[in-house]
PDB file of C-alpha atoms in Angstrom:
ATOM      1  CA  MET J 150     128.071 107.907  63.808  1.00 76.00           C
ATOM      2  CA  VAL J 151     125.840 109.126  61.034  1.00 84.00           C
ATOM      3  CA  ARG J 152     126.724 109.412  57.321  1.00 88.00           C
ATOM      4  CA  THR J 153     124.600 109.806  54.191  1.00 88.00           C
ATOM      5  CA  GLU J 154     124.888 108.334  50.773  1.00 91.00           C
ATOM      6  CA  PRO J 155     123.433 110.619  48.146  1.00 90.00           C
ATOM      7  CA  ARG J 156     121.780 108.975  45.174  1.00 90.00           C
ATOM      8  CA  PRO J 157     121.528 110.438  41.555  1.00 91.00           C
ATOM      9  CA  ASP J 158     117.727 110.756  41.827  1.00 89.00           C
ATOM     10  CA  GLY J 159     117.839 113.005  44.702  1.00 84.00           C
ATOM     11  CA  SER J 160     117.071 110.290  47.295  1.00 88.00           C
ATOM     12  CA  THR J 161     119.469 109.454  50.174  1.00 90.00           C
ATOM     13  CA  VAL J 162     120.399 106.383  52.247  1.00 92.00           C
ATOM     14  CA  LEU J 163     120.913 107.354  55.917  1.00 89.00           C
ATOM     15  CA  VAL J 164     123.433 105.144  57.584  1.00 90.00           C
ATOM     16  CA  VAL J 165     123.532 105.102  61.329  1.00 88.00           C
ATOM     17  CA  LEU J 166     126.292 103.088  63.151  1.00 83.00           C
ATOM     18  CA  THR J 167     125.822 102.371  66.887  1.00 80.00           C
ATOM     19  CA  PRO J 168     127.847 100.492  69.443  1.00 73.00           C
ATOM     20  CA  GLY J 169     126.272  97.290  70.705  1.00 70.00           C
ATOM     21  CA  PRO J 170     127.213  94.810  73.369  1.00 67.00           C
ATOM     22  CA  PRO J 171     129.780  93.227  73.354  1.00 67.00           C
ATOM     23  CA  MET J 172     132.369  94.659  70.762  1.00 68.00           C
ATOM     24  CA  VAL J 173     129.731  94.982  68.038  1.00 74.00           C
ATOM     25  CA  LEU J 174     129.112  97.932  65.669  1.00 79.00           C
ATOM     26  CA  VAL J 175     125.486  97.888  64.432  1.00 84.00           C
ATOM     27  CA  GLU J 176     124.681  99.521  60.985  1.00 89.00           C
ATOM     28  CA  ASN J 177     121.153 100.542  60.308  1.00 90.00           C
ATOM     29  CA  ARG J 178     120.377 101.745  56.759  1.00 92.00           C
ATOM     30  CA  PHE J 179     117.276 103.889  56.021  1.00 91.00           C
ATOM     31  CA  PHE J 180     116.148 104.844  52.417  1.00 92.00           C
ATOM     32  CA  LEU J 181     114.745 108.299  52.165  1.00 90.00           C
ATOM     33  CA  ASP J 182     113.079 109.332  48.926  1.00 90.00           C
ATOM     34  CA  ARG J 183     113.962 112.760  47.487  1.00 88.00           C
ATOM     35  CA  TYR J 184     110.983 114.430  49.102  1.00 90.00           C
ATOM     36  CA  LEU J 185     111.577 112.999  52.634  1.00 88.00           C
ATOM     37  CA  THR J 186     115.300 114.067  52.211  1.00 85.00           C
ATOM     38  CA  ARG J 187     114.342 117.498  51.411  1.00 87.00           C
ATOM     39  CA  ALA J 188     111.825 117.762  54.265  1.00 90.00           C
ATOM     40  CA  LEU J 189     114.157 116.200  56.727  1.00 86.00           C
ATOM     41  CA  LEU J 190     117.033 118.746  55.816  1.00 85.00           C
ATOM     42  CA  HIS J 191     114.557 121.558  56.054  1.00 89.00           C
ATOM     43  CA  THR J 192     113.433 120.466  59.560  1.00 92.00           C
ATOM     44  CA  LEU J 193     116.979 119.940  60.782  1.00 86.00           C
ATOM     45  CA  ASP J 194     118.039 123.439  59.519  1.00 88.00           C
ATOM     46  CA  ARG J 195     114.981 124.982  61.297  1.00 90.00           C
ATOM     47  CA  ASP J 196     115.433 123.057  64.395  1.00 91.00           C
ATOM     48  CA  LEU J 197     119.300 123.506  64.740  1.00 88.00           C
ATOM     49  CA  HIS J 198     119.163 127.312  64.015  1.00 87.00           C
ATOM     50  CA  GLY J 199     120.992 129.162  66.797  1.00 87.00           C
ATOM     51  CA  ILE J 200     122.151 125.992  68.629  1.00 89.00           C
ATOM     52  CA  PRO J 201     126.027 126.228  68.981  1.00 88.00           C
ATOM     53  CA  ASP J 202     128.140 123.135  67.950  1.00 83.00           C
ATOM     54  CA  PRO J 203     128.932 120.864  70.775  1.00 82.00           C
ATOM     55  CA  SER J 204     132.466 120.907  72.027  1.00 83.00           C
ATOM     56  CA  PRO J 205     134.574 117.650  71.656  1.00 85.00           C
ATOM     57  CA  THR J 206     134.487 115.172  74.446  1.00 87.00           C
ATOM     58  CA  PRO J 207     137.295 115.473  76.990  1.00 90.00           C
ATOM     59  CA  GLU J 208     139.043 112.351  75.588  1.00 89.00           C
ATOM     60  CA  GLY J 209     138.825 113.845  72.025  1.00 87.00           C
ATOM     61  CA  ALA J 210     140.033 117.289  73.186  1.00 91.00           C
ATOM     62  CA  ALA J 211     143.020 115.721  74.964  1.00 91.00           C
ATOM     63  CA  LEU J 212     143.933 113.819  72.001  1.00 88.00           C
ATOM     64  CA  LEU J 213     143.685 116.749  69.703  1.00 90.00           C
ATOM     65  CA  ALA J 214     145.783 118.876  71.993  1.00 92.00           C
ATOM     66  CA  ALA J 215     148.529 116.221  72.396  1.00 91.00           C
ATOM     67  CA  PHE J 216     148.572 115.798  68.569  1.00 89.00           C
ATOM     68  CA  ARG J 217     148.920 119.565  68.033  1.00 92.00           C
ATOM     69  CA  ALA J 218     151.686 119.730  70.679  1.00 93.00           C
ATOM     70  CA  GLY J 219     153.575 117.095  69.051  1.00 91.00           C
ATOM     71  CA  ASP J 220     154.077 115.313  72.432  1.00 90.00           C
ATOM     72  CA  LYS J 221     154.344 111.658  71.746  1.00 90.00           C
ATOM     73  CA  GLU J 222     153.983 110.568  75.436  1.00 92.00           C
ATOM     74  CA  ALA J 223     150.937 112.791  75.988  1.00 91.00           C
ATOM     75  CA  PHE J 224     149.493 111.573  72.645  1.00 89.00           C
ATOM     76  CA  SER J 225     149.974 108.031  73.735  1.00 89.00           C
ATOM     77  CA  ALA J 226     148.250 108.671  77.042  1.00 91.00           C
ATOM     78  CA  ALA J 227     145.474 110.434  75.395  1.00 90.00           C
ATOM     79  CA  MET J 228     145.078 107.645  72.861  1.00 89.00           C
ATOM     80  CA  ASP J 229     144.645 105.162  75.685  1.00 89.00           C
ATOM     81  CA  GLY J 230     141.921 107.371  77.224  1.00 89.00           C
ATOM     82  CA  TYR J 231     140.171 107.685  73.878  1.00 86.00           C
ATOM     83  CA  SER J 232     140.406 103.846  73.184  1.00 85.00           C
ATOM     84  CA  PHE J 233     139.155 103.153  76.690  1.00 86.00           C
ATOM     85  CA  SER J 234     135.990 105.370  76.138  1.00 83.00           C
ATOM     86  CA  ILE J 235     135.319 103.539  72.814  1.00 79.00           C
ATOM     87  CA  LEU J 236     135.696 100.207  74.529  1.00 79.00           C
ATOM     88  CA  SER J 237     133.345 101.317  77.230  1.00 79.00           C
ATOM     89  CA  LEU J 238     130.649 102.080  74.665  1.00 73.00           C
ATOM     90  CA  TRP J 239     131.103  98.738  73.087  1.00 71.00           C
ATOM     91  CA  THR J 240     131.178  96.691  76.197  1.00 73.00           C
ATOM     92  CA  ASP J 241     128.195  98.235  77.964  1.00 67.00           C
ATOM     93  CA  GLY J 242     126.003  99.134  74.995  1.00 59.00           C
ATOM     94  CA  GLY J 243     126.546 102.957  75.390  1.00 55.00           C
ATOM     95  CA  ALA J 244     125.333 103.212  79.010  1.00 59.00           C
ATOM     96  CA  ALA J 245     128.672 104.815  79.910  1.00 50.00           C
ATOM     97  CA  ALA J 246     128.228 107.549  77.407  1.00 50.00           C
TER      98      ALA J 246
END
């Protein structure tokens, strides 16, 4: 997971969360000055132009479909599958992804 924390001076802190073994979530924080932030945004905009958004993972799609349908049993089963996929990421360091 990636998130940004904008600062008043135009700089940004880029926060990258990655699963690590076993059951650890590792947080990496990168300070980007305002010039690097602007250059990174420009490069991302150029590089991602025309690339379609990826569809959700099968586990995420099943969870969303069950939620929208209002089926509690299907939602519970989908939640189990989604939880298992997250647990797999944590226990083997992302090799299952």
